[in-house]
Structures are given as C-alpha cells and as structure tokens.
PDB file of C-alpha atoms and ligand atoms in Angstrom:
ATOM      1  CA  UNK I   1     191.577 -93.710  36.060  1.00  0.00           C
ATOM      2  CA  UNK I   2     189.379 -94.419  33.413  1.00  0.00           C
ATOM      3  CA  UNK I   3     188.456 -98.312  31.763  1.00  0.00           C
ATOM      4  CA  UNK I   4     186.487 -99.473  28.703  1.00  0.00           C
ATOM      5  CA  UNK I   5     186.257-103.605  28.253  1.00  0.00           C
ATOM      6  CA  UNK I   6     185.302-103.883  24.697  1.00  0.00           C
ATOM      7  CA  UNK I   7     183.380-107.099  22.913  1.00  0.00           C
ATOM      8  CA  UNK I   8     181.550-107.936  19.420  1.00  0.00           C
ATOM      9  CA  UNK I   9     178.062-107.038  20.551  1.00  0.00           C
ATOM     10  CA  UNK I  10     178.418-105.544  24.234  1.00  0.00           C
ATOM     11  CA  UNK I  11     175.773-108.231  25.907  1.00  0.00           C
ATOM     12  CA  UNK I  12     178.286-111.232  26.801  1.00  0.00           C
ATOM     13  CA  UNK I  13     181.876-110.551  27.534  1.00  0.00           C
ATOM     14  CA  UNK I  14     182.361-106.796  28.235  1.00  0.00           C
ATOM     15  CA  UNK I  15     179.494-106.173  30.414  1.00  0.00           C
ATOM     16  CA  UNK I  16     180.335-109.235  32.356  1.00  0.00           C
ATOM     17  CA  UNK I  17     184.043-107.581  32.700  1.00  0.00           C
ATOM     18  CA  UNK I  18     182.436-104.067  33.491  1.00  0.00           C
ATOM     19  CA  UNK I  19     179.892-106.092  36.509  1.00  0.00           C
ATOM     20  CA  UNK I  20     183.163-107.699  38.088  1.00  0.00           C
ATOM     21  CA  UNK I  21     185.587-105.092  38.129  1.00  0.00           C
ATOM     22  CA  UNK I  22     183.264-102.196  39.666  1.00  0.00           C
ATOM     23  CA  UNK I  23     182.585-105.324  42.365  1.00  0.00           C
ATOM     24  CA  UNK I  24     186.080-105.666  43.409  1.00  0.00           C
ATOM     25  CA  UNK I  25     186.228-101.783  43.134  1.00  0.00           C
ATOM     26  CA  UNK I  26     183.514-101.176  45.270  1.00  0.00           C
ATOM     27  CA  UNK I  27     184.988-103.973  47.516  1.00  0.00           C
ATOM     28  CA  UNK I  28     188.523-102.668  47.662  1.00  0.00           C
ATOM     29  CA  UNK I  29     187.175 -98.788  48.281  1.00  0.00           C
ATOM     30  CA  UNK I  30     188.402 -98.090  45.126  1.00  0.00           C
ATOM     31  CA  UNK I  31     185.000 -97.286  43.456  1.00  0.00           C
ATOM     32  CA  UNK I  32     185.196 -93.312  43.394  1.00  0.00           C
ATOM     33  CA  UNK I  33     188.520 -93.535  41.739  1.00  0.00           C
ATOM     34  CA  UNK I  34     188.296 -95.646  38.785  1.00  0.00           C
ATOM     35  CA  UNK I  35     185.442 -95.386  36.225  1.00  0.00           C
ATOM     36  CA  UNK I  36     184.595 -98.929  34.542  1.00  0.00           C
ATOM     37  CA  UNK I  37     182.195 -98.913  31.390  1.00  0.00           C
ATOM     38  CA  UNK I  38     182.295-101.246  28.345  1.00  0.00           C
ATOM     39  CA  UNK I  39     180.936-101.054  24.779  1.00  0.00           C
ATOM     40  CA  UNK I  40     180.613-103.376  21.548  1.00  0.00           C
ATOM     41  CA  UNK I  41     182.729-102.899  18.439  1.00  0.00           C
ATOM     42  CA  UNK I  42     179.433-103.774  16.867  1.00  0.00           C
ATOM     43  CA  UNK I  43     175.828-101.861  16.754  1.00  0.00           C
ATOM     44  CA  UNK I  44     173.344-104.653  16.616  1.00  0.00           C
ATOM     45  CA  UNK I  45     172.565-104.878  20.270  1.00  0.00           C
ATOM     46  CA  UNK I  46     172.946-100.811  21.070  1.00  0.00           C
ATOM     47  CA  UNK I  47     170.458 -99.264  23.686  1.00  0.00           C
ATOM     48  CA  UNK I  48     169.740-103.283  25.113  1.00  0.00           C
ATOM     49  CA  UNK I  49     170.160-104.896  28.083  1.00  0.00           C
ATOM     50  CA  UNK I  50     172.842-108.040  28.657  1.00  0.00           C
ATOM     51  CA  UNK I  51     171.860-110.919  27.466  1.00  0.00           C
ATOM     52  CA  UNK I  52     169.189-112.861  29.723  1.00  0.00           C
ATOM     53  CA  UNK I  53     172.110-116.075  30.285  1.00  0.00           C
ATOM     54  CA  UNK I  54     174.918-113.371  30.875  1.00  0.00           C
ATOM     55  CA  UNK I  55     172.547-111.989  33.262  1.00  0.00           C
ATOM     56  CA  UNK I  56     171.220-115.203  34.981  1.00  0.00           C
ATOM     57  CA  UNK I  57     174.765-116.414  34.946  1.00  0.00           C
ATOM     58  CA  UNK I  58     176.179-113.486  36.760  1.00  0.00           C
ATOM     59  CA  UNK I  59     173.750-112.905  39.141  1.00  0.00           C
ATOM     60  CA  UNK I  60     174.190-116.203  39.943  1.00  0.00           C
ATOM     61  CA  UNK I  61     177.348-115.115  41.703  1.00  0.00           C
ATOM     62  CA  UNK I  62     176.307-112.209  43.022  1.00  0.00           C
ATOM     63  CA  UNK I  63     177.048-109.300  40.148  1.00  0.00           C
ATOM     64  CA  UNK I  64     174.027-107.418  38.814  1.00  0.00           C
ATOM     65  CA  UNK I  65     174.524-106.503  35.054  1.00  0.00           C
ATOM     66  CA  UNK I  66     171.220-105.591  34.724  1.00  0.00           C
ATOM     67  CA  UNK I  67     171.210-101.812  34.591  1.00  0.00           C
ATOM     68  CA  UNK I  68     173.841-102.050  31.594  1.00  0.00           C
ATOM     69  CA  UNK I  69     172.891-101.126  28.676  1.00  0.00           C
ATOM     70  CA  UNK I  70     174.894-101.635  25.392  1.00  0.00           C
ATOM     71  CA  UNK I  71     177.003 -98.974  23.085  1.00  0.00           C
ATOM     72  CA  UNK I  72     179.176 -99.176  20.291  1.00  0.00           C
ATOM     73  CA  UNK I  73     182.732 -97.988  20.508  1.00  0.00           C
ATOM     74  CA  UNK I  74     183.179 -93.826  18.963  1.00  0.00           C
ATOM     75  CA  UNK I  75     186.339 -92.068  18.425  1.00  0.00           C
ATOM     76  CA  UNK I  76     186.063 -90.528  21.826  1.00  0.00           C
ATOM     77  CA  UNK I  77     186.343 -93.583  23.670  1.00  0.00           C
ATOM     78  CA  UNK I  78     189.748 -93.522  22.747  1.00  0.00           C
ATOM     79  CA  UNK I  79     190.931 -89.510  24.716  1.00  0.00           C
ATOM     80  CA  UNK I  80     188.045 -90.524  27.404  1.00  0.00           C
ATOM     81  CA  UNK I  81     189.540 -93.603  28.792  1.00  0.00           C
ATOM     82  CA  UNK I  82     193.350 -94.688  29.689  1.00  0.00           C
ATOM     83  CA  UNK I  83     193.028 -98.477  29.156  1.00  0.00           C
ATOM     84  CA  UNK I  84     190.782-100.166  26.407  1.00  0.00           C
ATOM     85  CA  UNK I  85     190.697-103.954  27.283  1.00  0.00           C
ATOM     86  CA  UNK I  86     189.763-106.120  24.428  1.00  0.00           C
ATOM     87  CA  UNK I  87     188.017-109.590  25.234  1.00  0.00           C
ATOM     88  CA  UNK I  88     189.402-111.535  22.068  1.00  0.00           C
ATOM     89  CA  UNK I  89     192.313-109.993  18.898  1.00  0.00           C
ATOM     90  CA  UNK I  90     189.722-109.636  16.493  1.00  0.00           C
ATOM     91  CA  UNK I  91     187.988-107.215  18.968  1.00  0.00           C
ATOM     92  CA  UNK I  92     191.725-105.769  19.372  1.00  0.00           C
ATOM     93  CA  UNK I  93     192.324-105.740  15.768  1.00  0.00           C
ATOM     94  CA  UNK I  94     189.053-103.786  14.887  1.00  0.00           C
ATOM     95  CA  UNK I  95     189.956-101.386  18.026  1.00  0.00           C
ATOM     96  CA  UNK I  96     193.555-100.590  16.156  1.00  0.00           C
ATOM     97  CA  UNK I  97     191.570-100.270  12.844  1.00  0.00           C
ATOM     98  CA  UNK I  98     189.263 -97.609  14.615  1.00  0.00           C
ATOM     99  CA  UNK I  99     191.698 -96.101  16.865  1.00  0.00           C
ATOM    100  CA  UNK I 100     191.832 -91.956  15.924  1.00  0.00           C
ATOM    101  CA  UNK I 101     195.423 -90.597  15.346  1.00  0.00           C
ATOM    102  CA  UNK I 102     194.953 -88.429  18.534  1.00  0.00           C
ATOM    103  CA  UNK I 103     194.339 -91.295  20.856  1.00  0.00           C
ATOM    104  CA  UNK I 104     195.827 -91.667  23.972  1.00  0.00           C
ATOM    105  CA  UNK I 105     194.294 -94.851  25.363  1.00  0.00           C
ATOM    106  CA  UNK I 106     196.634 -97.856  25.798  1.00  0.00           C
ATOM    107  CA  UNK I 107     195.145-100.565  23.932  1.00  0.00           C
ATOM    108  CA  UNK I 108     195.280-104.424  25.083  1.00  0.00           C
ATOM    109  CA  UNK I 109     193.937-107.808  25.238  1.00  0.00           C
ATOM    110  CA  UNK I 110     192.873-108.358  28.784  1.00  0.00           C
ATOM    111  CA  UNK I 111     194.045-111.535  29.504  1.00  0.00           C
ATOM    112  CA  UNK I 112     196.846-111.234  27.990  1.00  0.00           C
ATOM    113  CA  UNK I 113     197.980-108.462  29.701  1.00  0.00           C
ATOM    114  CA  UNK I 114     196.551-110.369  33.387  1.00  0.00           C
ATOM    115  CA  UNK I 115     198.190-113.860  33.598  1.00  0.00           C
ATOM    116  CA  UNK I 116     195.165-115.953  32.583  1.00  0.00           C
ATOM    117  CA  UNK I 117     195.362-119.082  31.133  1.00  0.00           C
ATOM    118  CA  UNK I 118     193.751-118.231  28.035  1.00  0.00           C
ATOM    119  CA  UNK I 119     194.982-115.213  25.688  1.00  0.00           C
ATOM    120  CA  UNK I 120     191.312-114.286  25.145  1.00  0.00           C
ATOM    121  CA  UNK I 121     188.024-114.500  26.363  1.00  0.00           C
ATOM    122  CA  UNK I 122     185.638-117.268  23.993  1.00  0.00           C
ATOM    123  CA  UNK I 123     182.392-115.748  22.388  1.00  0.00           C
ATOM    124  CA  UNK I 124     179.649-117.660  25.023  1.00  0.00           C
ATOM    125  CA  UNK I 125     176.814-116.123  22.149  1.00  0.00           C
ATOM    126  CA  UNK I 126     176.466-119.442  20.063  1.00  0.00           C
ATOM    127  CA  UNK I 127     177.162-122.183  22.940  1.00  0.00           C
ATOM    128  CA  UNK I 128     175.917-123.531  25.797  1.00  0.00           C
ATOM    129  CA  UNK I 129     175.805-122.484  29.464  1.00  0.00           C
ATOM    130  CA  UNK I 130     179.523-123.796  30.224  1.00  0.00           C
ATOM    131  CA  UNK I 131     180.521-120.772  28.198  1.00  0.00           C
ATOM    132  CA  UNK I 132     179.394-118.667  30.601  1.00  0.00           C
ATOM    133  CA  UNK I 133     180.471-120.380  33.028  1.00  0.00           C
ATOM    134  CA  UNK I 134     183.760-119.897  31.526  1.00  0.00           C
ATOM    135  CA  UNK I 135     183.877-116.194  30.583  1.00  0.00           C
ATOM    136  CA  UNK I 136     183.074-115.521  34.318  1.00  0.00           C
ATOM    137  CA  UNK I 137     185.861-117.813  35.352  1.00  0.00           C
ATOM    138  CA  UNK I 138     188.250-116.361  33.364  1.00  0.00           C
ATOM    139  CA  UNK I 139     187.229-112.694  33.710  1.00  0.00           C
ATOM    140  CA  UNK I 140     186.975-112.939  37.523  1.00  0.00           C
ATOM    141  CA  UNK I 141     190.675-113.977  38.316  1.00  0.00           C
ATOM    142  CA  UNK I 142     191.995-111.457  35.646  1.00  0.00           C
ATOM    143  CA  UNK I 143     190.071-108.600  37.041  1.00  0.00           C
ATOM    144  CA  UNK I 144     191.878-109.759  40.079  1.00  0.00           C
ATOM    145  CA  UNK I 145     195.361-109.052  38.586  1.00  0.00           C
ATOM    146  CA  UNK I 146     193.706-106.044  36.859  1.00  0.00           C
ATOM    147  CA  UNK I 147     192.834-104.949  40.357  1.00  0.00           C
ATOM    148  CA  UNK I 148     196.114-105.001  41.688  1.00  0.00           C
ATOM    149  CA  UNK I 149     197.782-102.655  38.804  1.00  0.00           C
ATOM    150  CA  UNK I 150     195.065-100.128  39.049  1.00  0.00           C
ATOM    151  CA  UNK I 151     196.436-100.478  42.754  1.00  0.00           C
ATOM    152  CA  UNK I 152     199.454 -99.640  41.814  1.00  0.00           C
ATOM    153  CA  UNK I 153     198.280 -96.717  39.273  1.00  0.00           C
ATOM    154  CA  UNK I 154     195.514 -94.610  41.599  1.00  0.00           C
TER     155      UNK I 154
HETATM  156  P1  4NP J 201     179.753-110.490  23.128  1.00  0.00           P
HETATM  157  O1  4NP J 201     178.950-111.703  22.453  1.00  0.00           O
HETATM  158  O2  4NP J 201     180.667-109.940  22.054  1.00  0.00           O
HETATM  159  O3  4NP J 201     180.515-111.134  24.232  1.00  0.00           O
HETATM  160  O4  4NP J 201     178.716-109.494  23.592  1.00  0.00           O
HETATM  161  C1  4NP J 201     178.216-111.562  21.288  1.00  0.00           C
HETATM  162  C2  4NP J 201     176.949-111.046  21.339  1.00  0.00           C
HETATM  163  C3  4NP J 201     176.198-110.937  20.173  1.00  0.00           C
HETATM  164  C4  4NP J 201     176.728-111.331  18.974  1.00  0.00           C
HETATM  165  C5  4NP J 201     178.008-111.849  18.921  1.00  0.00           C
HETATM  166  C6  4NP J 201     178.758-111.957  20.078  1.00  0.00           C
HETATM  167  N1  4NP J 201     175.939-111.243  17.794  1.00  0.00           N
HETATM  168  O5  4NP J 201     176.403-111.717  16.739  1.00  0.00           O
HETATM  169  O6  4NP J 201     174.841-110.676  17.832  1.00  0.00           O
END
C-alpha cells in the first residue's frame, strides 16, 4: 500500500504526517508494507528541508523529519499511490483540480476521514509554537486511526 499526505508548501503539515505514520509503521512491523511520502501542492519550498520549528517540534517527541526533503505534487502521484491525504480542503480542492483523468488514487481529507476533532489540519507557517504543538496533536491520534485501516487493508 502506497500513501502521499499532501500540504501548501511540504515543510509543516505533510512531512510531520509522513514522520508519524512511518513511526507507528515501523512500530507496528508494518514498515516493509506500506510506503509513506508527502509532497506540497506548491513549489516554493521544493528540494528543502522541514521547517527548523516543524523539525525542533517533532523531534521533540521523538520523530526525525530531518532527512525529508520537499516536492510538489505531479500527475503521477496520482497511479503511484492508493490514498492521497490532504491536510486542509483547499489542499483537497487543488488536488481534485490537478487530479489526471486516469487516476486511481482515492482522494481525502485526513481528518476527516480519521475521527479527529478538527476536519483539517491549521497552517502552523504564520503562528506561534502552539501551532505546532497542535498539528502534532492532531496528526498523531489520526495516524492512529489511519493505522488501524491500513491494518485492515495489508
Ligand atoms: P505547510 O505550511 O503547507 O504545512 O508546509 C506552509 C509552509 C509554507 C508556506 C505556507 C504553508 N508558504 O507560504 O511558504
């Protein structure tokens, strides 16, 4: 099975996503069966590393983004992977917009489709360190749920 997280710019949300799934992968001896990547719907941050309070913030409980490095969504994204998991509906929205008629990815927001409390993960990029705070919160227990449909799917 096959998983892209999509964001705006790839440095926040999606690698954050990408860092805490292959964790619980690796912890549930899943890690050979499902790949994880993640990519921006934007290009400005292409080729770069996670941003350095994504980073701090993650490592902080104990997931090292640091070998990430960003890429924009392309056409084949859509036959390479099986789920595309969008962190907020204007990232969804720009996903349908770009989606090639011989797709076969399923398309969805992630929390929407994993019982969080929000329907979407906030942008952290403009605000302070409680965002990040938050985007880990909310990506860790949905990558739980996440974790046990891929259960169910491998
Ligand atoms: P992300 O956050 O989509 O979670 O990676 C952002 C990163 C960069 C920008 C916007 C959002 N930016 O405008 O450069």
């Amino acid at each position: 099975m096959r998983i892209l997280f999509v964001c705006l710019g790839n440095i926040c949300r999606s690698p954050t996503a990408e860092g805490v799934l292959r964790q619980q992968l690796e912890r549930a001896g899943l890690a050979d069966r499902v790949e994880v990547a993640s990519a921006g719907t934007g290009d400005w941050h292409v080729g770069k590393g996670p941003d350095s309070r994504t980073c701090r913030a993650a490592l902080a409980r104990g997931y090292d983004l640091s070998k990430q490095r960003a890429q924009q969504v392309k056409p084949e994204h859509f036959t390479r992977y099986d789920l595309i998991l969008a962190m907020d509906s204007s990232n969804l929205q720009d996903l349908k917009a770009l989606r090639p008629g011989t797709a076969s990815a399923e398309l969805d927001l992630f929390l929407r489709r994993n019982d969080a409390p929000l329907d979407e993960v906030p942008d952290p990029y403009y605000g302070g360190a409680d965002g990040f705070e938050q985007v880990l919160d909310l990506i860790e227990g949905a990558c739980q749920s996440l974790l046990v449909e891929i259960k169910g799917r491998v």
